[in-house]
Amino acid sequence: MTLMWIAILWTALAAEHARPDLLASGSLVIPLAAGCLFWLSSARGVLISGGTMILLWLLRSPSLPVDVLAFLTVATQQLFSLTAPRWVPTQTRRRIWTDSQSQVFVTLIVLTVHSFSVAETTSVFLSATASRLIVGLPIAAFLAIAFRFSDDLGLRQRPTSGFLKT
């Protein structure tokens, strides 16, 4: 499974780098990296998706890697909340996110931050965000549906309690 995610992410990086006129930077890689992280739900997922985001930053621009930091921070926080033991008192009703919802949330946040790090003005930011979301959100939605089906069919191991077990 790990080699499959590496191949998918490498192909997405190559496609984005080969045709920057057709695919906006990060529109394929960011949703797939979030999908990898939440599919594997382990330290391997964090290393693979974090390494991919660093490669995206190295290929993209000399600006600060704010999107990489946002990805790793938000995704790890979401992953920790998914795998933490659930001993919340019964009187409080917190919304518990599923991993597919967390994956879409992380994709939205990081694509917006990625667009912000690329843009110079507000109009460029809005067009950059729109072009990335047009490609990235359908991929994130497809991965969320794939997560749900694979969980229902037993094709994926559910994260166990404890933070980032390998």
Tab-separated table of C-alpha atoms in Angstrom:
chain	number	residue	atom	x	y	z
A	1	MET	CA	0.000	0.000	0.000
A	2	THR	CA	2.876	2.360	0.780
A	3	LEU	CA	4.475	1.852	-2.625
A	4	MET	CA	1.142	2.489	-4.310
A	5	TRP	CA	0.794	5.874	-2.575
A	6	ILE	CA	4.383	6.793	-3.429
A	7	ALA	CA	3.729	5.977	-7.104
A	8	ILE	CA	0.463	7.967	-7.129
A	9	LEU	CA	2.031	11.013	-5.494
A	10	TRP	CA	5.103	10.872	-7.719
A	11	THR	CA	2.888	10.705	-10.817
A	12	ALA	CA	0.843	13.688	-9.614
A	13	LEU	CA	4.032	15.688	-8.969
A	14	ALA	CA	5.336	14.811	-12.418
A	15	ALA	CA	2.040	15.755	-14.095
A	16	GLU	CA	1.876	19.112	-12.324
A	17	HIS	CA	5.505	19.901	-13.064
A	18	ALA	CA	5.315	18.765	-16.702
A	19	ARG	CA	2.244	20.843	-17.599
A	20	PRO	CA	1.995	23.917	-15.359
A	21	ASP	CA	-0.163	25.596	-18.019
A	22	LEU	CA	-2.908	22.967	-17.570
A	23	LEU	CA	-2.655	22.132	-13.875
A	24	ALA	CA	-2.215	24.732	-11.168
A	25	SER	CA	0.522	23.973	-8.666
A	26	GLY	CA	-0.786	21.821	-5.837
A	27	SER	CA	-4.198	21.096	-7.339
A	28	LEU	CA	-3.470	17.363	-7.679
A	29	VAL	CA	-0.752	16.827	-5.112
A	30	ILE	CA	-2.403	18.433	-2.078
A	31	PRO	CA	-5.647	16.383	-2.110
A	32	LEU	CA	-3.717	13.200	-2.879
A	33	ALA	CA	-1.207	13.892	-0.087
A	34	ALA	CA	-4.082	14.414	2.343
A	35	GLY	CA	-5.671	11.207	1.090
A	36	CYS	CA	-2.402	9.321	1.612
A	37	LEU	CA	-2.040	10.641	5.136
A	38	PHE	CA	-5.571	9.721	6.184
A	39	TRP	CA	-5.612	6.398	4.301
A	40	LEU	CA	-2.460	5.142	5.975
A	41	SER	CA	-3.193	6.877	9.325
A	42	SER	CA	0.329	6.224	10.479
A	43	ALA	CA	3.776	7.749	10.685
A	44	ARG	CA	4.448	6.400	7.183
A	45	GLY	CA	1.556	8.476	5.885
A	46	VAL	CA	2.928	11.604	7.551
A	47	LEU	CA	6.415	10.975	6.110
A	48	ILE	CA	5.199	10.207	2.583
A	49	SER	CA	2.740	13.091	2.361
A	50	GLY	CA	5.100	15.526	4.121
A	51	GLY	CA	7.948	14.552	1.795
A	52	THR	CA	5.679	15.052	-1.188
A	53	MET	CA	4.677	18.500	0.042
A	54	ILE	CA	8.360	19.408	0.489
A	55	LEU	CA	9.078	18.251	-3.080
A	56	LEU	CA	6.139	20.351	-4.287
A	57	TRP	CA	7.606	23.358	-2.485
A	58	LEU	CA	11.068	22.736	-3.979
A	59	LEU	CA	9.635	22.445	-7.497
A	60	ARG	CA	7.315	25.426	-7.151
A	61	SER	CA	8.962	28.546	-5.850
A	62	PRO	CA	11.581	30.066	-3.576
A	63	SER	CA	8.940	31.464	-1.198
A	64	LEU	CA	8.481	30.284	2.366
A	65	PRO	CA	6.918	26.807	2.739
A	66	VAL	CA	3.844	28.092	4.570
A	67	ASP	CA	1.601	25.588	2.799
A	68	VAL	CA	3.825	22.674	3.878
A	69	LEU	CA	3.692	23.854	7.494
A	70	ALA	CA	-0.077	24.343	7.308
A	71	PHE	CA	-0.530	20.891	5.780
A	72	LEU	CA	1.547	19.086	8.374
A	73	THR	CA	0.068	21.051	11.293
A	74	VAL	CA	-3.610	20.760	10.338
A	75	ALA	CA	-3.359	17.190	9.062
A	76	THR	CA	-1.480	15.922	12.101
A	77	GLN	CA	-3.954	17.651	14.428
A	78	GLN	CA	-6.869	16.056	12.562
A	79	LEU	CA	-5.150	12.669	12.538
A	80	PHE	CA	-4.434	12.928	16.252
A	81	SER	CA	-8.069	13.763	16.983
A	82	LEU	CA	-9.142	10.722	14.939
A	83	THR	CA	-6.816	8.266	16.668
A	84	ALA	CA	-7.001	9.649	20.216
A	85	PRO	CA	-8.861	7.551	22.776
A	86	ARG	CA	-12.503	8.567	23.078
A	87	TRP	CA	-13.270	8.987	26.788
A	88	VAL	CA	-15.275	12.189	26.530
A	89	PRO	CA	-17.984	12.535	29.206
A	90	THR	CA	-21.451	11.687	27.951
A	91	GLN	CA	-22.832	15.116	28.849
A	92	THR	CA	-20.814	16.901	26.172
A	93	ARG	CA	-21.708	16.195	22.578
A	94	ARG	CA	-18.732	16.903	20.384
A	95	ARG	CA	-18.890	16.346	16.703
A	96	ILE	CA	-16.503	13.541	15.886
A	97	TRP	CA	-15.065	13.894	12.401
A	98	THR	CA	-14.473	10.923	10.197
A	99	ASP	CA	-11.226	10.579	8.313
A	100	SER	CA	-12.890	11.339	4.977
A	101	GLN	CA	-14.327	14.597	6.334
A	102	SER	CA	-10.958	15.488	7.818
A	103	GLN	CA	-9.279	14.796	4.482
A	104	VAL	CA	-11.625	17.205	2.666
A	105	PHE	CA	-11.162	19.822	5.414
A	106	VAL	CA	-7.363	19.600	5.217
A	107	THR	CA	-7.525	19.840	1.417
A	108	LEU	CA	-9.638	23.009	1.586
A	109	ILE	CA	-7.389	24.703	4.140
A	110	VAL	CA	-4.096	23.810	2.477
A	111	LEU	CA	-5.234	24.682	-1.069
A	112	THR	CA	-6.278	28.108	0.214
A	113	VAL	CA	-2.969	28.624	2.037
A	114	HIS	CA	-1.079	27.385	-1.032
A	115	SER	CA	-2.904	29.922	-3.218
A	116	PHE	CA	-2.130	32.647	-0.700
A	117	SER	CA	1.584	31.821	-0.763
A	118	VAL	CA	1.653	32.044	-4.574
A	119	ALA	CA	-0.470	35.178	-5.075
A	120	GLU	CA	0.727	38.755	-4.955
A	121	THR	CA	-2.621	40.593	-5.081
A	122	THR	CA	-6.205	39.876	-4.089
A	123	SER	CA	-7.418	39.299	-7.635
A	124	VAL	CA	-4.567	36.850	-8.286
A	125	PHE	CA	-5.366	35.118	-4.981
A	126	LEU	CA	-9.027	34.656	-5.923
A	127	SER	CA	-8.263	33.292	-9.375
A	128	ALA	CA	-5.478	31.051	-8.026
A	129	THR	CA	-7.774	29.687	-5.314
A	130	ALA	CA	-10.582	29.067	-7.797
A	131	SER	CA	-8.334	27.235	-10.262
A	132	ARG	CA	-6.940	25.009	-7.519
A	133	LEU	CA	-10.312	24.263	-5.936
A	134	ILE	CA	-11.887	23.369	-9.303
A	135	VAL	CA	-9.400	20.516	-9.658
A	136	GLY	CA	-8.720	19.710	-5.990
A	137	LEU	CA	-12.226	19.453	-4.536
A	138	PRO	CA	-13.515	16.751	-6.921
A	139	ILE	CA	-10.396	14.705	-6.170
A	140	ALA	CA	-10.944	15.172	-2.431
A	141	ALA	CA	-14.629	14.234	-2.790
A	142	PHE	CA	-13.737	11.123	-4.796
A	143	LEU	CA	-11.208	10.089	-2.138
A	144	ALA	CA	-13.794	10.675	0.607
A	145	ILE	CA	-16.239	8.371	-1.190
A	146	ALA	CA	-13.461	5.814	-1.723
A	147	PHE	CA	-12.659	5.970	2.013
A	148	ARG	CA	-16.286	5.305	2.891
A	149	PHE	CA	-16.633	2.378	0.493
A	150	SER	CA	-13.332	0.825	1.522
A	151	ASP	CA	-14.325	1.077	5.188
A	152	ASP	CA	-17.696	-0.534	4.459
A	153	LEU	CA	-16.084	-3.329	2.434
A	154	GLY	CA	-13.238	-3.880	4.905
A	155	LEU	CA	-10.492	-3.002	2.435
A	156	ARG	CA	-8.741	-0.585	4.779
A	157	GLN	CA	-7.567	-0.892	8.344
A	158	ARG	CA	-9.196	1.562	10.705
A	159	PRO	CA	-6.860	3.692	12.792
A	160	THR	CA	-6.374	2.269	16.248
A	161	SER	CA	-6.106	4.320	19.394
A	162	GLY	CA	-2.726	5.829	19.969
A	163	PHE	CA	-0.969	8.494	17.999
A	164	LEU	CA	0.582	7.536	14.686
A	165	LYS	CA	1.312	3.875	15.107
A	166	THR	CA	3.439	2.370	12.368
